[in-house]
Structure formats: C-alpha cells, structure tokens
Amino acid sequence: MKYESTRGDAPVLDFSGALLAGLALDGGLYVPTSVPALSGDDLRALAGRPYAEVAAEVLWPFVTGSTIARDELGRLTIEAYATFDHPDVTPLRTLHDGVHLLELFHGPTLSFKDLALQLVGRLFEHELARTGDVITVLGATSGDTGSAAIEGCRDRAGIELVMLHPAGRVSEVQRRQMTTVTSPNIHNVAVDGTFDDCQDLVKAAFADRPFRQRANLAAVNSINWARVAAQVAYYVRTAVELGAPEQPVAFTVPTGNFGNILAADLARRMGVPISQLVIASNENDILTRTVETGTMEIGAVEATTSPAMDIQVSSNLERLLFDLYDGDGRALSADMTEFRAAGRLQLPAAVGQALAGRFDAGRLDVAGVAEVIADQYAADGTLVDPHTAVGLGVARRLRRDADVPMVVAATAHPAKFPDAVRAATGVEPPLPAQLADLFDRDERCAHLPADLAAVEEHLLAVTGR
Ligand SMILES: *Cc1c(COP(=O)(O)O)cnc(C)c1O
C-alpha cells in the first residue's frame, strides 16, 4: 500500500514511512492511495476470532509492501491487545432498549485511544530497531491521547516523547495518568492555552523544517495514519459479531478530532455494511454544523464535561474531505488555507451534499449529558462516562431503523470522568485495580506559555538533541 498527502505535494510513502512521518511535508495528512476491499467471505472468516487476529487481518492490506512482515504484525497485535483487561478486548454491552455499547475502554489508560496507541508504540519500536534511528514523538492532547501515547511509548527503545496538554483543562485523573509516569523518555508539558493552541504548536513545530529534522519529530496524534488504520478493526469485528455481512449495523461515535469516526467510515468504504454513521458532538459542534449547513465555521472552544471533544478544528476531517474532493489535493489545499485564514469555508456544493449523505450528526449539551448519565443509571445500573453519554443521547434521537443494531462507541471508562458521573448519579465510579493508587503517586510536569520558541527550546533541552 502507498500513501499520499491530502495536499497533493509531498513524497509518496509506504506504511512505515507514513507511520514515522506524521504530518506530510506539504502540511497535509497521509492517506492510502486505494481502499482495500473486504468481501462477504472475508467478513465471515473473521467471525469468532480473537481480537488480535482480526486486527492483524484488517490491518495487513494497509501495511503490506512496507518493512513490516505479516508474522511480525501478528506478533505486535498479540502483544498490544494482551495489555487489555477484558478477554474480548472490545466487549459489547446491550442496554435495556436494545442499543449496544461498544466498550473501548479496557486498555491501560481507560479510553479507546489505547486500541491504536498500544499498537503504534510497538510499531515505532519495531521500525526504530531496524533503522537504528531515534525519534522524538511530539503530541498534543485534550486529555486521553496523552496518557494513551505515554503508556504506548514509555521505556520503548529509540523513542523520546514530549506531550503538550492545556493547563487546567484536563481532568485530574487524565493529568495524573500522564504526569505520574516517570520513565526517563517521557516529558509532559502543561501549556497556558486551549487544546487547539496545543495542536497548533505541534503543527507549527512540524512545519519548522530545520527543527523537525534536528529533533527527528514523529507524530502520535490522530494525524498519524496508523492510528486510524488500527481503529478500523473494532468496527469490522463488531459488525461481524452482530451479523455482517448479512445484517447491516449502525454506529454513533462521540467525535472530537474525527479520528474514531473516520475509521468507521473507512470500514464502510472497505465493504462493511454500515447503514448509518452518526457524528455526536457536545457544545463544540463545528462538525454537526458543517453536516447541517455545508459551511465549516470555527467558534470559540467551550469547556464541557466531555473535554476530549472540546475541539473546533478536527484535523482528521481533512482526510474525509480529500475523499469527498475526489482526491484533488490542490483544490483541498487552497480551501484549507482559506479556512485557516478566515476561520470559515463554504464547501463546494457537491462536497457538502456528499458529506450530509454519508453522515448524520447531532449535539448534546452538558445538561443533556447529565440527564443521559442519570437515566441510564436509573434504568439498568450502567454507568457511562460523559463522552459516551453524548453518543448515547444522540444515537437514541437520530436512530433511523429499529431493525438495524445501533452501536454507540463507549470511548472512556466512567472512572476517568468521576466528577460528571458523581454529579449525575451520586455514585463514585471506582478506578480499576491497576490505577487504584493513582492519587498517591508523584507528578512530574513542565509548565510553558503557548509559544513555539519556548516549546522548541524545552524539547531540545529535555531530549538532549
Ligand atoms: C479522543 C476522544 C474522543 C474523540 O475522538 P476523536 O477520534 O478525536 O474524534 C471521544 N471520547 C473520548 C473519551 C476520547 O478520549
């Protein structure tokens, strides 16, 4: 498989190249030049297989033609998913009204991001062992990417990791999951600003070519293609478990940077019968507005109880747009430049229509989220985290067909966001055993202004580059 940039002006790479490149040199994101197909027989053959095997089968067409062999990929997926505390890795839970929760929070840091990052850390290490290179993974997090990336990369040979998070805007559990990791290759930075500021700093550091080369930067944000590819596996597996290819399935995904739902869209493009895909947003609803109006318009970031979705500029949307622009990187590049400059872009009419044809979208505000958490607990004793609650509320409102299973991506464990859960239910969701002493561990973190020069200087100092 070959990978090209969404802006049409960067070298074509193989999977390993795209894995290590992160953002393309032209400012675009890497996407595969074709979409592999899963036939009905391919899907049937996946039924009942362990998660790691399904992941290797689904990923292999994206990896093939690179330096990673099929048996190595199989070994890495087994290692990655052995860190999960549930034998099914991503179990389904059926609620009282027949809606399913896809529990994506059984990994080491309790969010769906572990599904991708436990594998990506191992893929990095595998590549670096082969080349003898040393990289600096630079990332920005609104909370959950940071801890998942840190757990995926801690103590791995050849990797230094610098993670930026917005100071005071991540939950205490999220912060401690990052700052209590004292492995020498892990460097946390609290930035005075929002998540979008952090993400802009990362993008600017990547755009600074001499710096990027000196630090040998690599990305672990959802701009990294390998993360999107790894996430396709659980959509394929869930659809198969619910009866695909014969039975179509619907998914609702609580959405921030558009990485998770992009993987669902990719599963559909590969041939999984997904008859409805719903984008669920909180008050930061640029995606929902774009689907409704065909115009992308950045608003101010509002803090909510689902902070991993407090995002206005969803990087991965560019990958979907590249497809909707029929692969015209130059047209997309011009429009993305206009969007960044003006904060607003009216999509070409055909693109807006195609977007609304592929996705439904809805929003749920903080009060609605609290209601969903309380109602679900009252109905059957299930505790859901606020991100999952956004998905659940929107899924119930927008479900089109009662004969099609509706699956909501449960993106975080309720104990990751205890304040919102406690406020809505009066119940304190307990942390799983491996994190029980989280509040007794020492923290280590630097604090910097939202300033590129300050971040670059700090990175070089702590990594010794
Ligand atoms: C990251 C995250 C999201 C948003 O996922 P995207 O891939 O950025 O759309 C939703 N919920 C939780 C709990 C998350 O950690």
CSV table of C-alpha atoms and ligand atoms in Angstrom, one decimal:
chain,number,residue,atom,x,y,z
A,1,MET,CA,0.0,0.0,0.0
A,2,LYS,CA,1.2,3.5,-0.9
A,3,TYR,CA,0.3,6.7,1.0
A,4,GLU,CA,-0.2,10.2,-0.5
A,5,SER,CA,-0.7,13.6,1.1
A,6,THR,CA,-4.1,15.2,1.2
A,7,ARG,CA,-2.5,18.4,-0.2
A,8,GLY,CA,-1.1,16.6,-3.2
A,9,ASP,CA,2.5,17.9,-2.9
A,10,ALA,CA,4.6,15.5,-0.7
A,11,PRO,CA,6.5,12.3,-1.4
A,12,VAL,CA,4.5,9.1,-1.7
A,13,LEU,CA,5.4,6.8,1.2
A,14,ASP,CA,4.9,3.2,2.3
A,15,PHE,CA,3.2,2.3,5.6
A,16,SER,CA,6.4,2.6,7.7
A,17,GLY,CA,7.1,5.9,6.1
A,18,ALA,CA,3.6,7.3,6.9
A,19,LEU,CA,3.9,5.8,10.4
A,20,LEU,CA,7.0,7.9,11.1
A,21,ALA,CA,6.2,11.0,9.0
A,22,GLY,CA,3.0,12.1,10.8
A,23,LEU,CA,2.1,15.3,9.1
A,24,ALA,CA,3.2,15.4,5.4
A,25,LEU,CA,5.9,18.0,4.3
A,26,ASP,CA,3.2,20.0,2.4
A,27,GLY,CA,1.1,20.3,5.6
A,28,GLY,CA,-1.3,17.6,4.5
A,29,LEU,CA,-2.2,14.2,6.1
A,30,TYR,CA,-1.2,10.9,4.7
A,31,VAL,CA,-4.0,8.7,3.2
A,32,PRO,CA,-3.8,5.4,1.4
A,33,THR,CA,-3.9,5.7,-2.4
A,34,SER,CA,-6.6,3.0,-2.5
A,35,VAL,CA,-9.0,1.4,-0.1
A,36,PRO,CA,-8.7,-2.4,0.4
A,37,ALA,CA,-11.9,-4.4,0.0
A,38,LEU,CA,-13.3,-6.9,2.5
A,39,SER,CA,-15.7,-9.3,0.7
A,40,GLY,CA,-18.6,-11.1,2.4
A,41,ASP,CA,-16.5,-14.2,2.7
A,42,ASP,CA,-13.6,-12.2,4.2
A,43,LEU,CA,-16.1,-10.9,6.9
A,44,ARG,CA,-17.5,-14.4,7.6
A,45,ALA,CA,-14.0,-15.7,8.0
A,46,LEU,CA,-13.4,-13.2,10.9
A,47,ALA,CA,-16.3,-14.4,13.0
A,48,GLY,CA,-15.4,-15.7,16.4
A,49,ARG,CA,-11.7,-15.0,16.0
A,50,PRO,CA,-9.7,-13.3,18.9
A,51,TYR,CA,-9.4,-9.5,18.7
A,52,ALA,CA,-5.6,-9.5,17.9
A,53,GLU,CA,-6.1,-11.8,14.9
A,54,VAL,CA,-8.9,-9.7,13.5
A,55,ALA,CA,-6.8,-6.6,13.9
A,56,ALA,CA,-3.9,-8.2,12.1
A,57,GLU,CA,-6.1,-9.3,9.2
A,58,VAL,CA,-7.8,-5.9,8.9
A,59,LEU,CA,-4.5,-4.0,9.1
A,60,TRP,CA,-2.4,-6.2,6.8
A,61,PRO,CA,-3.6,-4.7,3.5
A,62,PHE,CA,-2.6,-1.2,4.8
A,63,VAL,CA,0.8,-2.5,6.0
A,64,THR,CA,1.7,-4.7,3.0
A,65,GLY,CA,4.6,-3.5,0.9
A,66,SER,CA,6.4,-1.9,3.8
A,67,THR,CA,9.2,-3.2,6.0
A,68,ILE,CA,6.8,-4.9,8.4
A,69,ALA,CA,6.2,-8.6,7.7
A,70,ARG,CA,2.8,-10.3,8.2
A,71,ASP,CA,4.1,-12.5,11.1
A,72,GLU,CA,5.6,-9.5,12.8
A,73,LEU,CA,2.4,-7.6,12.6
A,74,GLY,CA,0.6,-10.7,14.1
A,75,ARG,CA,3.1,-10.7,17.0
A,76,LEU,CA,2.7,-7.0,17.6
A,77,THR,CA,-1.1,-7.1,17.7
A,78,ILE,CA,-1.0,-10.0,20.2
A,79,GLU,CA,1.4,-8.1,22.4
A,80,ALA,CA,-0.6,-4.8,22.1
A,81,TYR,CA,-4.0,-6.3,23.0
A,82,ALA,CA,-2.7,-8.6,25.7
A,83,THR,CA,-2.5,-5.3,27.8
A,84,PHE,CA,-6.3,-5.1,27.9
A,85,ASP,CA,-8.1,-6.3,31.0
A,86,HIS,CA,-11.0,-8.0,29.1
A,87,PRO,CA,-10.7,-11.2,27.2
A,88,ASP,CA,-12.9,-9.8,24.3
A,89,VAL,CA,-10.7,-6.6,24.3
A,90,THR,CA,-13.7,-4.6,23.0
A,91,PRO,CA,-16.8,-6.3,24.5
A,92,LEU,CA,-20.4,-5.3,23.5
A,93,ARG,CA,-22.9,-4.5,26.2
A,94,THR,CA,-26.6,-4.5,25.3
A,95,LEU,CA,-28.7,-1.9,27.1
A,96,HIS,CA,-32.4,-2.1,28.2
A,97,ASP,CA,-33.7,-0.6,24.9
A,98,GLY,CA,-31.5,-2.7,22.6
A,99,VAL,CA,-28.9,-0.1,21.9
A,100,HIS,CA,-25.4,-1.6,22.2
A,101,LEU,CA,-22.4,0.0,23.9
A,102,LEU,CA,-19.1,-0.9,22.3
A,103,GLU,CA,-16.7,-0.8,25.3
A,104,LEU,CA,-13.5,0.6,24.0
A,105,PHE,CA,-12.1,1.4,27.5
A,106,HIS,CA,-10.5,-1.8,28.7
A,107,GLY,CA,-6.9,-0.8,27.9
A,108,PRO,CA,-4.2,0.5,30.3
A,109,THR,CA,-5.5,4.2,30.3
A,110,LEU,CA,-9.2,3.6,30.0
A,111,SER,CA,-10.0,5.3,26.7
A,112,PHE,CA,-10.4,4.0,23.2
A,113,LYS,CA,-7.1,5.6,22.3
A,114,ASP,CA,-5.3,2.6,23.8
A,115,LEU,CA,-6.6,0.4,20.9
A,116,ALA,CA,-4.5,2.4,18.5
A,117,LEU,CA,-1.6,3.5,20.7
A,118,GLN,CA,-0.7,0.2,22.3
A,119,LEU,CA,0.0,-0.9,18.7
A,120,VAL,CA,1.6,2.3,17.4
A,121,GLY,CA,4.2,2.4,20.2
A,122,ARG,CA,5.2,-1.2,19.3
A,123,LEU,CA,5.2,-0.4,15.5
A,124,PHE,CA,7.5,2.6,16.2
A,125,GLU,CA,9.9,0.5,18.3
A,126,HIS,CA,9.9,-2.2,15.6
A,127,GLU,CA,10.9,0.3,12.9
A,128,LEU,CA,13.5,2.1,15.0
A,129,ALA,CA,15.2,-1.2,15.9
A,130,ARG,CA,15.5,-1.9,12.2
A,131,THR,CA,16.9,1.6,11.2
A,132,GLY,CA,18.8,2.4,14.4
A,133,ASP,CA,17.1,5.8,14.4
A,134,VAL,CA,16.0,7.8,17.5
A,135,ILE,CA,12.8,9.8,17.2
A,136,THR,CA,11.0,12.5,19.3
A,137,VAL,CA,7.3,11.9,19.4
A,138,LEU,CA,5.6,15.3,19.8
A,139,GLY,CA,1.9,15.3,20.6
A,140,ALA,CA,-0.9,17.5,21.8
A,141,THR,CA,-3.7,16.1,24.0
A,142,SER,CA,-7.1,17.2,25.2
A,143,GLY,CA,-6.6,14.5,27.9
A,144,ASP,CA,-6.8,10.9,26.6
A,145,THR,CA,-4.3,10.8,23.8
A,146,GLY,CA,-1.6,11.9,26.1
A,147,SER,CA,-1.9,9.1,28.6
A,148,ALA,CA,-2.5,6.5,25.9
A,149,ALA,CA,0.6,7.7,23.9
A,150,ILE,CA,2.7,7.7,27.1
A,151,GLU,CA,1.6,4.2,28.0
A,152,GLY,CA,2.2,3.1,24.4
A,153,CYS,CA,5.8,4.6,24.3
A,154,ARG,CA,7.1,4.5,27.8
A,155,ASP,CA,10.5,2.8,28.1
A,156,ARG,CA,10.5,1.9,24.4
A,157,ALA,CA,13.9,1.9,22.7
A,158,GLY,CA,14.6,4.8,20.3
A,159,ILE,CA,11.7,7.0,21.4
A,160,GLU,CA,11.6,10.3,23.4
A,161,LEU,CA,8.1,11.6,23.9
A,162,VAL,CA,7.0,15.2,24.6
A,163,MET,CA,3.3,15.6,25.3
A,164,LEU,CA,1.6,19.0,25.5
A,165,HIS,CA,-1.7,19.4,27.3
A,166,PRO,CA,-3.8,22.6,28.0
A,167,ALA,CA,-3.0,23.6,31.7
A,168,GLY,CA,-6.1,23.2,33.9
A,169,ARG,CA,-8.3,21.9,31.1
A,170,VAL,CA,-7.8,18.1,31.6
A,171,SER,CA,-9.4,16.2,34.4
A,172,GLU,CA,-7.3,15.3,37.4
A,173,VAL,CA,-7.4,11.6,36.6
A,174,GLN,CA,-6.3,12.4,33.0
A,175,ARG,CA,-3.5,14.7,34.2
A,176,ARG,CA,-2.2,12.2,36.8
A,177,GLN,CA,-2.3,9.3,34.2
A,178,MET,CA,0.3,11.4,32.3
A,179,THR,CA,2.3,13.2,34.9
A,180,THR,CA,2.9,10.2,37.3
A,181,VAL,CA,4.7,8.3,34.6
A,182,THR,CA,8.4,8.8,35.5
A,183,SER,CA,10.0,6.8,32.7
A,184,PRO,CA,13.1,8.8,31.6
A,185,ASN,CA,11.8,9.0,27.9
A,186,ILE,CA,8.5,10.7,28.9
A,187,HIS,CA,8.3,14.5,29.1
A,188,ASN,CA,5.0,16.2,30.0
A,189,VAL,CA,4.3,20.0,29.3
A,190,ALA,CA,1.3,21.9,30.6
A,191,VAL,CA,0.7,24.8,28.1
A,192,ASP,CA,-1.2,28.0,29.0
A,193,GLY,CA,-4.0,27.8,26.4
A,194,THR,CA,-6.6,25.5,24.9
A,195,PHE,CA,-6.2,22.1,23.2
A,196,ASP,CA,-6.4,23.9,19.8
A,197,ASP,CA,-3.4,26.0,20.9
A,198,CYS,CA,-1.5,22.9,21.8
A,199,GLN,CA,-2.4,21.3,18.5
A,200,ASP,CA,-1.3,24.4,16.6
A,201,LEU,CA,2.0,24.4,18.4
A,202,VAL,CA,2.6,20.8,17.3
A,203,LYS,CA,1.6,21.6,13.7
A,204,ALA,CA,3.9,24.7,13.8
A,205,ALA,CA,6.8,22.6,15.1
A,206,PHE,CA,6.3,20.1,12.3
A,207,ALA,CA,6.2,22.9,9.8
A,208,ASP,CA,9.6,24.3,11.1
A,209,ARG,CA,11.7,22.0,8.9
A,210,PRO,CA,15.1,22.6,10.4
A,211,PHE,CA,13.7,21.9,13.9
A,212,ARG,CA,11.7,19.0,12.7
A,213,GLN,CA,14.9,17.4,11.2
A,214,ARG,CA,17.1,18.2,14.2
A,215,ALA,CA,14.6,16.6,16.7
A,216,ASN,CA,13.6,13.9,14.2
A,217,LEU,CA,9.9,14.6,15.1
A,218,ALA,CA,7.3,11.9,14.8
A,219,ALA,CA,3.6,12.3,15.5
A,220,VAL,CA,1.3,10.2,17.6
A,221,ASN,CA,-1.8,12.4,17.3
A,222,SER,CA,-4.7,11.1,15.2
A,223,ILE,CA,-2.9,12.7,12.3
A,224,ASN,CA,-0.8,9.5,12.4
A,225,TRP,CA,-2.4,7.2,9.8
A,226,ALA,CA,-1.5,4.0,11.7
A,227,ARG,CA,-3.9,5.1,14.5
A,228,VAL,CA,-6.8,5.4,12.1
A,229,ALA,CA,-6.0,2.1,10.5
A,230,ALA,CA,-5.7,0.3,13.9
A,231,GLN,CA,-9.2,1.6,14.8
A,232,VAL,CA,-10.9,0.1,11.8
A,233,ALA,CA,-10.5,-3.3,13.4
A,234,TYR,CA,-13.1,-2.9,16.1
A,235,TYR,CA,-15.8,-1.6,13.6
A,236,VAL,CA,-15.2,-4.6,11.4
A,237,ARG,CA,-15.2,-7.0,14.3
A,238,THR,CA,-18.3,-5.6,15.9
A,239,ALA,CA,-20.3,-5.6,12.7
A,240,VAL,CA,-19.3,-9.2,12.1
A,241,GLU,CA,-20.3,-10.2,15.7
A,242,LEU,CA,-23.7,-8.6,15.1
A,243,GLY,CA,-24.3,-10.5,11.8
A,244,ALA,CA,-22.4,-8.8,9.0
A,245,PRO,CA,-22.3,-9.3,6.0
A,246,GLU,CA,-26.0,-10.3,6.1
A,247,GLN,CA,-27.0,-7.8,8.8
A,248,PRO,CA,-26.3,-4.1,8.4
A,249,VAL,CA,-25.2,-2.2,11.5
A,250,ALA,CA,-25.4,1.5,12.6
A,251,PHE,CA,-22.7,3.3,14.7
A,252,THR,CA,-22.8,6.5,16.6
A,253,VAL,CA,-19.4,7.9,17.6
A,254,PRO,CA,-18.7,10.7,20.1
A,255,THR,CA,-16.4,12.9,17.9
A,256,GLY,CA,-13.6,15.4,18.5
A,257,ASN,CA,-10.7,15.2,16.1
A,258,PHE,CA,-12.7,12.9,13.7
A,259,GLY,CA,-10.2,10.0,14.0
A,260,ASN,CA,-12.5,7.4,15.5
A,261,ILE,CA,-15.4,8.0,13.2
A,262,LEU,CA,-13.1,8.3,10.2
A,263,ALA,CA,-12.1,4.7,11.0
A,264,ALA,CA,-15.8,3.7,10.9
A,265,ASP,CA,-16.2,5.4,7.5
A,266,LEU,CA,-13.2,3.5,6.3
A,267,ALA,CA,-14.6,0.2,7.4
A,268,ARG,CA,-17.7,1.1,5.4
A,269,ARG,CA,-15.7,2.0,2.3
A,270,MET,CA,-13.9,-1.4,2.7
A,271,GLY,CA,-17.2,-3.1,2.4
A,272,VAL,CA,-18.6,-3.5,6.0
A,273,PRO,CA,-22.4,-3.0,5.7
A,274,ILE,CA,-22.8,0.1,7.9
A,275,SER,CA,-26.1,1.7,7.1
A,276,GLN,CA,-25.9,4.7,9.3
A,277,LEU,CA,-23.0,6.6,10.8
A,278,VAL,CA,-23.7,9.3,13.3
A,279,ILE,CA,-21.4,12.0,14.4
A,280,ALA,CA,-22.2,13.0,18.0
A,281,SER,CA,-20.8,16.4,19.3
A,282,ASN,CA,-21.1,18.4,22.5
A,283,GLU,CA,-21.4,22.2,22.5
A,284,ASN,CA,-18.3,22.3,20.3
A,285,ASP,CA,-20.3,21.3,17.3
A,286,ILE,CA,-18.4,22.5,14.3
A,287,LEU,CA,-18.8,19.1,12.7
A,288,THR,CA,-22.5,18.9,13.3
A,289,ARG,CA,-23.0,22.4,11.9
A,290,THR,CA,-20.9,21.5,8.9
A,291,VAL,CA,-23.0,18.5,8.1
A,292,GLU,CA,-26.2,20.6,8.6
A,293,THR,CA,-25.1,23.7,6.6
A,294,GLY,CA,-22.2,22.7,4.3
A,295,THR,CA,-20.2,25.6,5.9
A,296,MET,CA,-17.3,25.0,8.2
A,297,GLU,CA,-17.0,27.8,10.7
A,298,ILE,CA,-14.8,27.8,13.8
A,299,GLY,CA,-16.3,29.0,17.0
A,300,ALA,CA,-14.7,29.6,20.4
A,301,VAL,CA,-13.8,26.5,22.3
A,302,GLU,CA,-16.3,25.9,25.2
A,303,ALA,CA,-15.3,23.8,28.2
A,304,THR,CA,-17.7,20.9,28.8
A,305,THR,CA,-17.9,17.7,30.8
A,306,SER,CA,-16.7,15.8,27.8
A,307,PRO,CA,-13.3,17.6,27.3
A,308,ALA,CA,-11.8,15.1,24.8
A,309,MET,CA,-14.4,16.6,22.4
A,310,ASP,CA,-13.8,20.3,23.2
A,311,ILE,CA,-12.2,20.8,19.8
A,312,GLN,CA,-13.1,23.2,17.0
A,313,VAL,CA,-10.6,22.2,14.3
A,314,SER,CA,-10.9,18.4,13.7
A,315,SER,CA,-7.6,17.5,11.9
A,316,ASN,CA,-8.9,14.3,10.5
A,317,LEU,CA,-11.8,15.8,8.7
A,318,GLU,CA,-9.2,16.7,6.1
A,319,ARG,CA,-8.8,13.0,5.3
A,320,LEU,CA,-12.6,12.7,4.7
A,321,LEU,CA,-12.6,15.9,2.6
A,322,PHE,CA,-9.8,14.6,0.4
A,323,ASP,CA,-12.1,11.7,-0.5
A,324,LEU,CA,-15.1,14.0,-1.0
A,325,TYR,CA,-12.9,16.3,-3.2
A,326,ASP,CA,-12.2,13.1,-5.3
A,327,GLY,CA,-8.6,13.2,-4.3
A,328,ASP,CA,-8.0,16.7,-5.7
A,329,GLY,CA,-5.2,17.7,-3.2
A,330,ARG,CA,-4.6,21.1,-4.9
A,331,ALA,CA,-8.2,22.2,-4.6
A,332,LEU,CA,-8.4,21.0,-1.0
A,333,SER,CA,-5.1,22.7,-0.1
A,334,ALA,CA,-6.4,26.0,-1.4
A,335,ASP,CA,-9.6,25.6,0.5
A,336,MET,CA,-7.9,24.5,3.8
A,337,THR,CA,-5.6,27.6,3.5
A,338,GLU,CA,-8.7,29.8,3.1
A,339,PHE,CA,-10.4,28.0,6.1
A,340,ARG,CA,-7.3,28.6,8.4
A,341,ALA,CA,-7.1,32.2,7.4
A,342,ALA,CA,-10.8,33.2,7.5
A,343,GLY,CA,-12.0,30.7,10.1
A,344,ARG,CA,-14.8,29.8,7.7
A,345,LEU,CA,-15.2,27.9,4.5
A,346,GLN,CA,-18.3,27.2,2.4
A,347,LEU,CA,-17.7,23.7,1.0
A,348,PRO,CA,-18.3,23.2,-2.7
A,349,ALA,CA,-22.0,22.2,-3.1
A,350,ALA,CA,-21.2,18.7,-4.2
A,351,VAL,CA,-18.9,18.1,-1.2
A,352,GLY,CA,-21.5,19.5,1.3
A,353,GLN,CA,-24.1,17.1,-0.2
A,354,ALA,CA,-21.8,14.1,-0.1
A,355,LEU,CA,-20.9,14.8,3.5
A,356,ALA,CA,-24.5,15.1,4.6
A,357,GLY,CA,-25.3,11.9,2.6
A,358,ARG,CA,-22.6,9.9,4.4
A,359,PHE,CA,-23.2,11.1,8.0
A,360,ASP,CA,-25.9,12.1,10.3
A,361,ALA,CA,-24.9,14.4,13.1
A,362,GLY,CA,-26.3,15.7,16.4
A,363,ARG,CA,-25.3,17.5,19.5
A,364,LEU,CA,-25.9,17.1,23.2
A,365,ASP,CA,-25.2,19.8,25.7
A,366,VAL,CA,-23.8,19.5,29.3
A,367,ALA,CA,-27.3,19.4,30.8
A,368,GLY,CA,-28.4,16.7,28.3
A,369,VAL,CA,-25.3,14.7,29.1
A,370,ALA,CA,-26.1,14.7,32.8
A,371,GLU,CA,-29.6,13.6,32.1
A,372,VAL,CA,-28.4,10.6,29.9
A,373,ILE,CA,-26.0,9.5,32.6
A,374,ALA,CA,-28.6,9.7,35.3
A,375,ASP,CA,-31.3,8.0,33.2
A,376,GLN,CA,-29.1,5.1,32.1
A,377,TYR,CA,-28.0,4.5,35.7
A,378,ALA,CA,-31.7,4.6,36.8
A,379,ALA,CA,-32.7,2.2,34.0
A,380,ASP,CA,-30.2,-0.6,34.5
A,381,GLY,CA,-27.4,0.5,36.8
A,382,THR,CA,-25.0,1.1,33.9
A,383,LEU,CA,-22.6,4.0,34.5
A,384,VAL,CA,-21.5,5.8,31.3
A,385,ASP,CA,-18.8,8.5,31.0
A,386,PRO,CA,-19.8,11.9,29.6
A,387,HIS,CA,-18.4,11.3,26.1
A,388,THR,CA,-20.3,8.0,25.8
A,389,ALA,CA,-23.3,9.8,27.1
A,390,VAL,CA,-23.1,12.4,24.2
A,391,GLY,CA,-23.1,9.4,21.8
A,392,LEU,CA,-25.9,7.6,23.6
A,393,GLY,CA,-28.2,10.6,23.7
A,394,VAL,CA,-27.6,11.5,20.1
A,395,ALA,CA,-27.9,7.8,19.0
A,396,ARG,CA,-31.3,7.5,20.5
A,397,ARG,CA,-32.5,10.7,18.9
A,398,LEU,CA,-31.2,10.0,15.4
A,399,ARG,CA,-31.6,6.3,15.0
A,400,ARG,CA,-33.2,5.6,11.7
A,401,ASP,CA,-34.1,1.9,11.7
A,402,ALA,CA,-35.2,-0.1,14.7
A,403,ASP,CA,-34.3,-3.3,12.8
A,404,VAL,CA,-30.6,-2.3,12.5
A,405,PRO,CA,-28.5,-2.7,15.6
A,406,MET,CA,-27.3,0.7,16.9
A,407,VAL,CA,-23.9,0.6,18.4
A,408,VAL,CA,-22.5,3.5,20.4
A,409,ALA,CA,-18.8,3.8,20.8
A,410,ALA,CA,-18.2,3.9,24.6
A,411,THR,CA,-14.9,5.8,24.3
A,412,ALA,CA,-14.0,6.1,28.0
A,413,HIS,CA,-14.4,4.3,31.3
A,414,PRO,CA,-16.7,6.2,33.7
A,415,ALA,CA,-13.9,6.4,36.3
A,416,LYS,CA,-11.9,8.6,34.0
A,417,PHE,CA,-14.5,11.4,34.5
A,418,PRO,CA,-15.7,10.8,38.0
A,419,ASP,CA,-16.9,14.4,38.7
A,420,ALA,CA,-19.6,14.4,36.0
A,421,VAL,CA,-20.7,10.8,36.8
A,422,ARG,CA,-20.9,11.5,40.5
A,423,ALA,CA,-22.8,14.8,39.9
A,424,ALA,CA,-25.4,13.0,37.7
A,425,THR,CA,-25.8,9.8,39.8
A,426,GLY,CA,-24.4,10.3,43.3
A,427,VAL,CA,-22.2,7.3,42.6
A,428,GLU,CA,-18.4,7.4,42.6
A,429,PRO,CA,-17.2,5.1,39.8
A,430,PRO,CA,-14.2,3.1,41.1
A,431,LEU,CA,-10.9,3.1,39.3
A,432,PRO,CA,-9.8,-0.4,38.1
A,433,ALA,CA,-7.3,-2.1,40.3
A,434,GLN,CA,-4.2,-1.2,38.3
A,435,LEU,CA,-4.9,2.6,38.8
A,436,ALA,CA,-6.2,2.4,42.4
A,437,ASP,CA,-3.2,4.3,43.8
A,438,LEU,CA,-3.1,7.0,41.1
A,439,PHE,CA,-3.8,9.8,43.6
A,440,ASP,CA,-0.8,8.8,45.8
A,441,ARG,CA,1.8,8.9,43.0
A,442,ASP,CA,4.2,11.8,42.5
A,443,GLU,CA,3.7,14.1,39.5
A,444,ARG,CA,6.3,15.4,37.1
A,445,CYS,CA,5.4,18.2,34.5
A,446,ALA,CA,6.9,21.4,33.0
A,447,HIS,CA,4.7,24.5,32.5
A,448,LEU,CA,5.2,26.7,29.4
A,449,PRO,CA,3.4,29.6,27.6
A,450,ALA,CA,1.7,28.8,24.3
A,451,ASP,CA,4.8,29.9,22.4
A,452,LEU,CA,6.6,27.9,19.7
A,453,ALA,CA,10.1,29.1,20.6
A,454,ALA,CA,9.6,28.2,24.2
A,455,VAL,CA,8.3,24.7,23.4
A,456,GLU,CA,11.1,24.0,20.9
A,457,GLU,CA,13.8,25.1,23.3
A,458,HIS,CA,12.3,23.0,26.0
A,459,LEU,CA,12.0,19.9,23.8
A,460,LEU,CA,15.7,20.1,22.7
A,461,ALA,CA,16.8,20.5,26.4
A,462,VAL,CA,14.9,17.6,27.8
A,463,THR,CA,15.6,15.2,25.0
A,464,GLY,CA,19.2,16.2,24.7
A,465,ARG,CA,19.0,16.9,20.9
B,1,LIG,C1,-10.3,11.3,21.9
B,1,LIG,C2,-11.7,11.0,22.5
B,1,LIG,C3,-12.8,11.3,21.8
B,1,LIG,C4,-12.8,11.9,20.4
B,1,LIG,O1,-12.3,11.0,19.4
B,1,LIG,P1,-11.8,11.6,18.0
B,1,LIG,O2,-11.1,10.4,17.4
B,1,LIG,O3,-10.8,12.7,18.3
B,1,LIG,O4,-13.0,12.0,17.3
B,1,LIG,C5,-14.0,11.0,22.3
B,1,LIG,N1,-14.1,10.4,23.6
B,1,LIG,C6,-13.0,10.2,24.3
B,1,LIG,C7,-13.2,9.6,25.7
B,1,LIG,C8,-11.8,10.5,23.8
B,1,LIG,O5,-10.7,10.2,24.5
